[in-house]
Amino acid sequence: MKTVQEASSTGASPSSSAAAAAAATAANVENLLFAAYVLTSLLCFFGAFALYRTILTVVKYTRALTCMNNEKQIFFKLPVLWFAFVKEHLVYAPLFRTRHHRELWLVKGWSIGVLPTRFQSLSLAAVIGMNVALCTVGIEWDQSGSSAMLNQLRNRTGTIAVVNMIPLVLMAGRNSPLMSILNLSYDTSNMIHRWFGRIVVAEAVAHAVSYFLKDINFSGGWSGLAEALRSGGTPTTGLIALVAFVTIILQASTIVRRAFYEFFLHFHISLVVLALVALWYHLEDLPQQTYIKLVIITWVVERGIRLLRLLYRNVGAGGTRAVIQSLPGDAIKVDIVLARPWTFKPGQHMYITIPSVGLWTSHPFSLAWSAESRTAAEDPEKGVTVVDDILDKTTTAVQTTNVLGFSKTAVSAIIRRRDGFTQQLYKKAAASSSGRFVAKAFVEGPYGGQHSLHSYGTVVLFAGGVGITHQIPYIRDLLLGNVNGTVAARRISLIWVIQSPEALEWIRPWMTSILALERRRDILRIQLFVTKPRSAKEIHSPSSTVQMFPGRPNVDTLIQMECQNQVGAMAVSVCGPGHLADDVRRSVRKRQSSANIDFIEEFFSW
């Protein structure tokens, strides 16, 4: 619809100009109303999901209190049939048959990502459908190709695109309140962020195409469009934002992210800043600029929180120091003495920055162990290491309150050597005469740890390779809780799949500490599966509760055996490669109608 300026430039009468202005105002109000529909619908969905998560949390807490001193836990062993059906066919179900986290390969070495679950797919379809409906309803399609129709479509898609940038930015931050309120993993949050990004770009393209067609057909043709873009006004800033958006989508593909992650990250942030600045000027003096204000405030506040957490965790008390050690089997051990203590929980991860290796870039790693060290990180060439005097290896939450200031919290991670940052860490450690080096470090976190296993009588933990770092803290936490009578766990099984026995060296000190815990033999069973043993002599079982086998595990058989001996509710957790996770998922889904089993998957994708 024509604005007052458009009507005046065409010589329209004052009455027609007033009518055009009124129509434009009404259309703008309608667009803002549809924008409110988007925010209200998303708020209702997030609210419903938060309620669902809250109910599950209350149920688990109640079950934990009930089962702490209950050895049989028979009542909680039985499934709630209607909820078991929902979990089997919706919550845990892959989009199609069984494939979820096994990656899809374009060609060898070029991954195009993974498939969402059925619930995630339906949720995304609902969001996409809502956006399509709100972008098209009320448009005068009977006047297809007319100036009025193109004007309506341009303004509607532009408004909805800007509104969708609010959840887009909310789901991008590590400190997003939605992650904690909805109890979302980083992987799920990242998936939502990417899909909202695709929706925003699609709507921005529709917005731009509508403008281009209107200008070409009704406002001077190609020469008029070129002149408008050269003017440096609203059309120019819009084009800059559009180019930034489209470039973000192209460079954020899985192939580019995996091959050139450091480049992707910095270029991605630069493009986001460029797009936000361009949109600010593009929407100047328009009511839609309010949404951009919210987006910018959200993005700046999240970055500010990250900076404050970084300063708080690392400034003072000598700062944060790390010892990086090369391990057999292409792995790296990182021991970090923190400037400030924190209460460690199983399942947590943190972002590590080592300026001498990766400059200012930060990388996420799961925490495998936490302990108290009396010795600060010194030069390992002199024989002093970051954790050479562990005061307490068996407490999950380590309190470092030494009044003389000698004690510090030390956390450890095991990292698989890959390209980029981890490759540089491994090479520098391996090149040292002692196989390790000390470096100044900065840590941000902790993040994660949203899954508590305290309410489950039976806990089955699957790990593949370095996925063991996620499961080790749960074992220690549950064993100590069993001794103290604070958890329901009566049966714990660890199934660890490794390529060679060399991997045992990664966790040997921690496993030694765990095997020495009280009542461990009554509760914990460990099964090691070596897929590529060099000889039969490498396969030997130390005891009846710690066994080693050649080859890959039969996941279905193992879970069936656990079901036969199940105590109370069962949790099955997996952290490992996609094929292992999908096998565990399939086996758990099969037994939803016969046993009370929850499935927990830890997966960190980029």
XYZ file of C-alpha atoms in Angstrom:
606
model
C 0.000 0.000 0.000
C 1.232 3.499 -0.761
C 2.554 5.715 1.970
C 1.836 9.447 2.150
C 5.153 10.174 0.426
C 4.417 7.725 -2.383
C 0.966 9.235 -2.924
C 2.341 12.778 -2.983
C 5.082 11.894 -5.456
C 2.490 10.525 -7.871
C 0.375 13.628 -7.604
C -2.442 12.061 -5.617
C -5.048 14.286 -3.991
C -4.863 15.092 -0.260
C -7.865 12.859 0.425
C -6.279 9.893 -1.324
C -3.004 10.606 0.495
C -4.816 10.556 3.831
C -6.531 7.307 2.908
C -3.211 5.763 1.904
C -1.651 6.867 5.188
C -4.528 5.375 7.162
C -4.273 2.107 5.249
C -0.526 1.967 5.812
C -1.010 2.574 9.531
C -3.634 -0.160 9.747
C -1.355 -2.587 7.899
C 1.513 -1.777 10.249
C -0.694 -2.373 13.285
C -1.735 -5.709 11.798
C 1.907 -6.687 11.228
C 2.817 -5.818 14.808
C -0.196 -7.823 15.992
C 1.038 -10.848 14.041
C 4.483 -10.316 15.554
C 2.849 -10.467 18.980
C 1.229 -13.764 17.922
C 4.680 -15.187 17.226
C 6.039 -14.183 20.630
C 2.888 -15.320 22.453
C 2.872 -18.700 20.704
C 6.548 -19.302 21.474
C 6.048 -18.210 25.069
C 3.141 -20.650 25.452
C 5.190 -23.490 23.951
C 8.207 -22.781 26.150
C 5.911 -22.414 29.168
C 4.265 -25.781 28.501
C 7.646 -27.433 28.071
C 8.938 -25.803 31.267
C 5.886 -27.161 33.109
C 6.591 -30.645 31.724
C 10.208 -30.421 32.888
C 9.124 -29.177 36.309
C 6.708 -32.075 36.755
C 9.454 -34.563 35.832
C 11.822 -32.907 38.309
C 9.250 -33.121 41.124
C 8.516 -36.774 40.302
C 12.220 -37.660 40.346
C 12.819 -35.770 43.585
C 9.879 -37.507 45.257
C 11.081 -40.885 43.977
C 14.595 -40.216 45.290
C 13.267 -39.409 48.777
C 11.075 -42.514 48.747
C 13.794 -44.897 47.591
C 16.789 -43.796 49.654
C 16.146 -46.500 52.245
C 14.129 -48.863 50.048
C 16.157 -51.819 48.804
C 13.476 -53.332 46.535
C 11.805 -50.247 44.993
C 9.251 -52.555 43.326
C 6.623 -49.861 42.764
C 8.968 -47.709 40.655
C 10.098 -50.613 38.511
C 6.782 -50.692 36.672
C 6.140 -48.273 33.785
C 3.279 -45.801 33.479
C 1.915 -47.219 30.242
C 0.584 -44.045 28.617
C 3.795 -42.156 29.366
C 5.884 -45.126 28.204
C 3.986 -44.991 24.886
C 4.743 -41.260 24.549
C 8.439 -41.821 25.258
C 8.719 -44.738 22.848
C 6.937 -43.135 19.910
C 7.600 -39.422 20.419
C 10.175 -38.297 22.976
C 12.887 -40.915 22.335
C 11.919 -41.799 18.764
C 14.185 -40.762 15.864
C 12.510 -38.976 12.978
C 12.313 -42.181 10.951
C 13.433 -45.668 11.954
C 16.480 -45.812 14.216
C 18.930 -43.192 12.960
C 19.399 -40.081 15.071
C 22.994 -39.265 15.978
C 24.732 -41.305 13.313
C 25.875 -38.571 11.002
C 24.714 -38.187 7.421
C 27.640 -38.047 4.989
C 27.585 -36.217 1.676
C 30.836 -37.919 0.765
C 33.504 -39.477 2.947
C 34.766 -36.866 5.392
C 31.967 -34.381 4.624
C 29.210 -34.610 7.202
C 25.942 -32.747 6.704
C 24.747 -33.240 10.281
C 22.287 -35.490 12.093
C 18.536 -36.016 12.045
C 16.358 -34.551 14.822
C 14.137 -36.717 16.993
C 10.447 -37.101 16.212
C 9.427 -34.666 18.950
C 12.009 -32.137 17.805
C 10.848 -32.544 14.197
C 7.191 -31.999 15.079
C 8.075 -28.954 17.175
C 10.147 -27.476 14.358
C 7.375 -28.223 11.856
C 4.897 -26.399 14.102
C 7.163 -23.346 14.356
C 7.792 -23.304 10.605
C 4.073 -23.771 9.876
C 3.185 -20.928 12.231
C 5.651 -18.618 10.489
C 4.368 -19.537 7.026
C 0.779 -18.912 8.129
C 1.507 -15.577 9.793
C 3.560 -14.385 6.817
C 0.808 -15.186 4.309
C -2.589 -14.778 5.986
C -4.338 -11.535 5.073
C -2.143 -10.856 2.042
C -4.138 -9.795 -1.040
C -3.135 -12.803 -3.135
C -6.020 -12.158 -5.520
C -3.961 -9.149 -6.639
C -0.868 -11.273 -7.263
C 2.079 -9.217 -8.472
C 0.414 -5.899 -7.670
C 2.148 -3.113 -5.807
C -0.246 -3.487 -2.863
C 0.346 -7.229 -2.539
C 4.144 -6.883 -2.739
C 4.023 -4.078 -0.193
C 2.021 -6.223 2.227
C 4.295 -9.241 1.800
C 7.418 -7.118 2.195
C 6.269 -5.516 5.436
C 4.859 -8.727 6.926
C 7.899 -10.917 6.265
C 10.264 -8.187 7.437
C 8.403 -7.754 10.727
C 8.147 -11.484 11.446
C 11.844 -11.980 10.591
C 12.897 -9.333 13.114
C 10.676 -10.861 15.823
C 12.159 -14.312 15.258
C 15.594 -12.891 15.951
C 14.672 -12.725 19.653
C 14.502 -16.526 20.186
C 17.365 -16.872 17.687
C 19.700 -14.874 19.935
C 18.261 -16.304 23.159
C 19.160 -19.841 22.071
C 22.653 -18.841 20.928
C 24.136 -17.935 24.304
C 25.823 -20.219 26.804
C 24.115 -18.293 29.619
C 20.633 -18.318 28.090
C 17.995 -18.486 30.840
C 15.929 -20.758 28.589
C 18.584 -23.479 28.793
C 18.246 -23.736 32.567
C 14.470 -23.134 32.709
C 13.750 -25.737 30.023
C 16.600 -28.012 31.141
C 17.998 -28.090 27.600
C 21.352 -29.519 26.607
C 23.732 -27.373 24.591
C 23.185 -29.655 21.610
C 19.410 -29.135 21.634
C 19.754 -25.397 22.201
C 22.197 -25.161 19.316
C 19.811 -27.054 17.036
C 16.964 -24.661 17.893
C 19.286 -21.705 17.264
C 20.238 -23.002 13.815
C 16.632 -23.590 12.769
C 15.481 -20.165 13.903
C 18.404 -18.786 11.907
C 17.145 -20.557 8.789
C 13.632 -19.214 9.376
C 14.915 -15.647 9.799
C 17.005 -15.851 6.625
C 14.106 -17.307 4.600
C 11.827 -14.478 5.746
C 14.531 -11.878 5.094
C 14.953 -13.181 1.541
C 11.166 -13.027 0.983
C 11.209 -9.484 2.375
C 13.992 -8.421 -0.003
C 12.517 -10.152 -3.069
C 9.185 -8.419 -2.470
C 10.943 -5.056 -2.280
C 13.028 -5.702 -5.410
C 10.008 -6.811 -7.451
C 7.986 -3.790 -6.371
C 10.812 -1.381 -7.171
C 11.569 -2.982 -10.534
C 7.942 -3.207 -11.644
C 6.483 -0.022 -10.192
C 9.274 2.413 -9.269
C 11.613 2.999 -12.180
C 12.795 -0.465 -13.119
C 16.356 -1.704 -12.667
C 17.814 1.783 -12.916
C 15.482 2.994 -10.175
C 16.461 0.038 -7.955
C 20.168 0.702 -8.525
C 19.687 4.363 -7.677
C 17.818 3.473 -4.470
C 20.622 1.123 -3.391
C 23.255 3.782 -4.156
C 21.429 6.308 -2.007
C 22.868 4.795 1.188
C 19.504 4.857 2.949
C 17.071 2.173 4.046
C 17.458 -0.035 0.930
C 21.257 -0.088 1.291
C 21.261 -1.038 4.987
C 18.661 -3.707 4.266
C 20.813 -5.170 1.502
C 23.857 -5.227 3.818
C 21.845 -7.124 6.472
C 20.533 -9.544 3.846
C 24.003 -10.319 2.494
C 25.237 -10.879 6.064
C 22.334 -13.250 6.811
C 22.780 -15.309 3.656
C 26.540 -15.530 4.227
C 25.941 -16.724 7.797
C 23.744 -19.554 6.523
C 26.327 -20.616 3.935
C 29.320 -20.532 6.254
C 27.406 -22.160 9.133
C 26.933 -25.418 7.225
C 28.217 -28.510 9.018
C 30.929 -29.045 6.414
C 32.397 -25.563 6.895
C 32.032 -25.634 10.695
C 33.887 -28.923 10.998
C 36.645 -28.088 8.500
C 37.342 -24.485 9.549
C 35.825 -24.056 12.993
C 38.017 -21.178 14.183
C 37.380 -19.264 10.966
C 33.663 -20.047 11.173
C 33.365 -18.803 14.758
C 35.077 -15.457 14.258
C 33.503 -14.781 10.887
C 30.092 -15.761 12.291
C 30.344 -13.247 15.143
C 31.567 -10.517 12.782
C 28.636 -11.092 10.447
C 26.175 -11.012 13.356
C 27.523 -7.626 14.481
C 27.346 -6.313 10.904
C 23.752 -7.532 10.489
C 22.598 -6.000 13.795
C 24.151 -2.605 12.994
C 22.674 -2.613 9.499
C 19.221 -3.546 10.815
C 19.378 -0.814 13.438
C 19.684 1.816 10.721
C 17.361 -0.056 8.390
C 14.536 0.158 10.953
C 15.277 3.678 12.151
C 12.124 5.523 13.294
C 10.020 2.370 12.779
C 8.231 0.528 15.623
C 10.013 -2.692 14.582
C 13.247 -1.163 15.858
C 12.062 -2.061 19.372
C 12.590 -5.739 18.554
C 16.125 -5.053 17.376
C 16.768 -3.232 20.647
C 15.690 -6.356 22.531
C 17.921 -8.513 20.335
C 20.957 -6.267 20.845
C 20.361 -5.989 24.596
C 20.034 -9.775 24.894
C 23.205 -10.381 22.904
C 25.234 -7.731 24.786
C 24.004 -8.865 28.218
C 24.874 -12.506 27.482
C 28.353 -11.527 26.303
C 28.732 -9.343 29.385
C 27.781 -12.213 31.699
C 30.342 -14.417 29.991
C 33.025 -11.776 30.497
C 32.133 -11.349 34.176
C 32.180 -15.125 34.732
C 35.525 -15.324 32.995
C 37.000 -12.601 35.214
C 35.494 -14.051 38.381
C 36.757 -17.567 37.688
C 40.282 -16.635 36.665
C 41.427 -13.348 38.222
C 43.186 -13.407 41.575
C 44.884 -16.099 43.664
C 47.565 -16.538 41.026
C 45.084 -17.103 38.213
C 44.199 -20.390 36.546
C 46.933 -22.754 35.411
C 46.764 -25.896 33.296
C 49.024 -28.896 32.830
C 48.574 -30.531 29.438
C 49.842 -34.097 29.111
C 49.918 -36.350 26.051
C 48.466 -39.827 26.621
C 48.532 -43.101 24.681
C 45.811 -43.587 22.097
C 45.875 -40.025 20.718
C 44.452 -38.454 23.864
C 45.312 -35.468 25.995
C 44.838 -34.997 29.713
C 44.250 -31.446 30.922
C 44.583 -30.811 34.657
C 43.481 -27.339 35.691
C 44.062 -25.628 39.019
C 41.321 -23.041 39.368
C 41.796 -19.569 40.756
C 38.461 -19.938 42.564
C 36.736 -23.119 43.748
C 33.375 -24.311 42.507
C 31.033 -27.098 43.502
C 31.494 -29.803 40.906
C 28.492 -31.815 39.662
C 28.483 -34.862 37.368
C 27.798 -34.101 33.732
C 29.294 -30.636 33.766
C 31.551 -29.140 31.126
C 33.529 -25.939 30.856
C 35.102 -23.813 28.164
C 38.894 -23.678 28.230
C 41.059 -20.952 26.722
C 44.840 -21.429 26.542
C 46.266 -18.254 24.957
C 49.724 -19.727 24.288
C 48.124 -22.363 22.043
C 44.738 -21.142 20.836
C 44.957 -17.397 21.465
C 41.542 -16.164 22.684
C 39.443 -19.067 21.399
C 37.488 -21.165 23.911
C 36.628 -24.841 23.561
C 34.156 -26.995 25.543
C 35.289 -30.136 27.352
C 33.532 -32.505 29.746
C 34.955 -32.636 33.257
C 35.977 -36.091 34.383
C 37.295 -35.449 37.881
C 37.559 -32.857 40.605
C 39.884 -32.868 43.565
C 41.759 -30.635 45.954
C 45.401 -29.911 45.298
C 47.854 -28.304 47.706
C 50.361 -27.577 44.952
C 49.918 -24.886 42.342
C 50.825 -25.566 38.740
C 54.565 -25.385 38.372
C 56.965 -26.277 35.602
C 56.730 -30.067 35.132
C 60.347 -30.058 33.947
C 61.220 -29.454 37.610
C 59.154 -32.423 38.696
C 56.167 -30.613 40.168
C 52.731 -31.198 38.671
C 49.382 -29.586 39.091
C 47.895 -32.457 41.081
C 50.816 -34.133 42.795
C 49.248 -33.779 46.238
C 45.570 -34.711 46.049
C 44.063 -34.311 49.478
C 40.683 -35.824 48.681
C 39.987 -38.070 45.711
C 36.598 -39.310 46.789
C 34.409 -36.279 47.321
C 32.210 -35.096 44.509
C 31.953 -31.501 45.704
C 35.406 -30.430 46.809
C 35.546 -27.585 49.293
C 38.775 -25.577 49.193
C 38.626 -23.486 52.337
C 42.193 -23.763 53.578
C 42.727 -20.637 55.679
C 46.365 -20.384 54.649
C 45.377 -20.297 51.005
C 47.431 -23.363 50.037
C 44.506 -25.430 48.777
C 42.971 -25.084 45.367
C 40.392 -26.942 43.355
C 41.769 -29.021 40.499
C 39.592 -30.346 37.685
C 40.584 -32.708 34.902
C 39.439 -33.512 31.399
C 40.411 -36.125 28.818
C 40.394 -34.853 25.234
C 40.640 -36.794 22.007
C 43.218 -35.417 19.596
C 41.622 -34.020 16.464
C 42.433 -31.147 14.136
C 43.026 -27.554 15.176
C 43.277 -26.688 18.870
C 43.515 -30.243 20.240
C 46.128 -31.132 17.634
C 48.271 -28.205 18.743
C 47.889 -29.191 22.402
C 48.953 -32.765 21.692
C 51.965 -31.793 19.590
C 53.249 -29.299 22.150
C 52.886 -31.791 25.010
C 54.426 -34.655 23.020
C 57.390 -32.448 22.027
C 58.247 -31.815 25.689
C 60.805 -34.124 27.288
C 58.332 -34.953 30.070
C 55.368 -35.320 27.721
C 53.554 -32.366 29.252
C 53.683 -28.612 29.664
C 52.212 -25.901 31.888
C 50.298 -22.953 30.487
C 48.268 -20.005 31.646
C 44.577 -20.807 31.139
C 41.159 -19.245 31.426
C 38.051 -21.274 32.153
C 34.399 -20.388 31.781
C 31.691 -22.348 33.469
C 30.653 -24.722 34.778
C 27.805 -25.481 32.397
C 25.526 -28.498 32.109
C 25.009 -31.074 34.820
C 21.230 -30.916 34.415
C 20.714 -34.690 34.649
C 20.611 -36.071 38.177
C 20.594 -39.871 38.530
C 19.872 -39.910 42.272
C 16.309 -41.232 41.887
C 17.147 -44.355 39.867
C 17.627 -47.732 41.517
C 19.423 -49.083 38.432
C 21.848 -46.992 36.393
C 23.428 -48.245 33.157
C 26.201 -46.079 31.725
C 27.457 -46.588 28.163
C 30.626 -44.837 27.015
C 32.568 -44.862 23.788
C 36.175 -43.680 23.824
C 36.582 -40.326 25.591
C 32.869 -40.454 26.390
C 34.048 -42.087 29.618
C 34.813 -38.590 30.948
C 31.090 -37.925 31.142
C 30.275 -41.161 33.005
C 33.093 -41.362 35.555
C 31.727 -38.519 37.758
C 28.309 -40.196 37.895
C 29.849 -43.437 39.139
C 31.705 -41.693 41.932
C 28.681 -39.587 42.870
C 26.311 -42.570 43.034
C 28.710 -44.795 44.964
C 29.283 -42.119 47.583
C 25.548 -41.406 47.697
C 24.808 -45.070 48.272
C 27.221 -45.194 51.207
C 25.693 -42.026 52.672
C 22.113 -43.144 52.015
C 21.288 -40.133 49.816
C 20.544 -41.848 46.488
C 18.289 -44.651 45.272
C 21.043 -46.409 43.284
C 21.442 -50.104 44.148
C 22.881 -51.339 40.878
C 25.368 -49.502 38.611
C 26.767 -50.880 35.363
C 29.434 -49.261 33.204
C 29.935 -50.472 29.633
C 32.965 -48.832 28.049
C 33.882 -49.431 24.403
C 37.521 -48.692 23.498
C 39.762 -49.460 20.555
C 42.724 -50.715 22.593
C 43.705 -51.226 26.235
C 45.864 -48.104 25.964
C 42.731 -46.127 26.765
C 42.725 -47.575 30.279
C 45.674 -45.306 31.072
C 43.451 -42.254 30.576
C 41.486 -42.902 33.758
C 43.665 -45.326 35.722
C 44.220 -43.088 38.820
C 40.523 -42.183 39.008
C 39.335 -45.745 38.488
C 41.725 -46.965 41.177
C 40.153 -44.486 43.558
C 36.630 -45.594 42.595
C 37.424 -49.306 42.960
C 38.639 -48.639 46.496
C 35.343 -47.103 47.604
C 33.214 -48.795 50.222
C 30.516 -51.220 48.935
C 31.773 -50.865 45.375
C 31.791 -54.626 44.777
C 28.132 -54.898 45.790
C 26.899 -52.182 43.465
C 29.246 -51.502 40.535
C 29.921 -53.787 37.561
C 32.285 -52.740 34.796
C 32.460 -54.304 31.343
C 35.189 -53.245 28.926
C 34.899 -54.017 25.223
C 38.100 -53.727 23.173
C 37.278 -53.450 19.478
C 40.844 -53.664 18.103
C 43.000 -55.730 20.477
C 46.525 -56.416 19.228
C 46.603 -59.874 20.822
C 44.491 -62.168 22.965
C 46.848 -61.541 25.899
C 45.537 -57.993 26.199
C 42.061 -59.293 27.067
C 41.916 -60.338 30.697
C 39.342 -59.773 33.430
C 40.747 -58.658 36.804
C 37.683 -59.841 38.748
C 34.064 -60.879 38.449
C 32.954 -57.253 38.742
C 35.496 -55.845 36.265
C 35.461 -57.819 33.024
C 37.059 -57.343 29.605
C 35.832 -58.671 26.264
C 37.055 -58.482 22.659
C 34.859 -56.904 19.974
C 31.810 -54.684 20.174
C 29.063 -55.108 22.760
C 25.632 -56.483 21.969
C 23.763 -53.517 23.376
C 20.350 -55.171 23.244
C 21.545 -58.221 25.207
C 23.245 -56.072 27.849
C 20.166 -53.948 28.455
C 17.972 -57.061 28.566
C 20.213 -58.520 31.280
C 19.926 -55.302 33.268
C 16.130 -55.371 32.943
C 16.044 -58.911 34.348
C 17.902 -57.722 37.456
C 16.373 -54.237 37.587
C 15.902 -52.484 40.914
C 13.459 -49.577 40.868
C 13.418 -47.132 37.983
C 16.245 -47.509 35.473
C 18.312 -44.798 33.793
C 20.307 -45.658 30.686
C 22.861 -43.006 29.767
C 25.128 -42.953 26.733
C 28.021 -40.729 25.732
C 29.862 -41.855 22.640
C 29.784 -42.065 18.854
C 26.499 -41.809 16.971
C 26.152 -45.513 16.125
C 26.535 -46.512 19.794
C 24.032 -43.875 20.931
C 21.492 -44.976 18.317
C 21.870 -48.643 19.306
C 21.247 -47.808 22.959
C 18.290 -45.601 22.052
C 16.695 -48.384 19.980
C 17.102 -50.947 22.752
C 15.632 -48.642 25.407
C 12.625 -47.813 23.224
C 11.867 -51.528 22.743
C 11.400 -52.009 26.483
C 9.294 -48.990 27.381
C 6.124 -51.031 27.807
C 7.738 -53.639 30.075
C 9.981 -51.586 32.370
C 10.338 -48.077 33.738
C 13.406 -46.901 31.771
C 14.581 -43.370 31.044
C 17.053 -42.631 28.268
C 19.707 -39.925 28.626
C 22.031 -39.009 25.786
C 25.014 -36.709 26.077
C 26.038 -35.381 22.704
C 28.013 -32.227 21.967
C 27.908 -31.131 18.343
C 28.999 -27.984 16.556
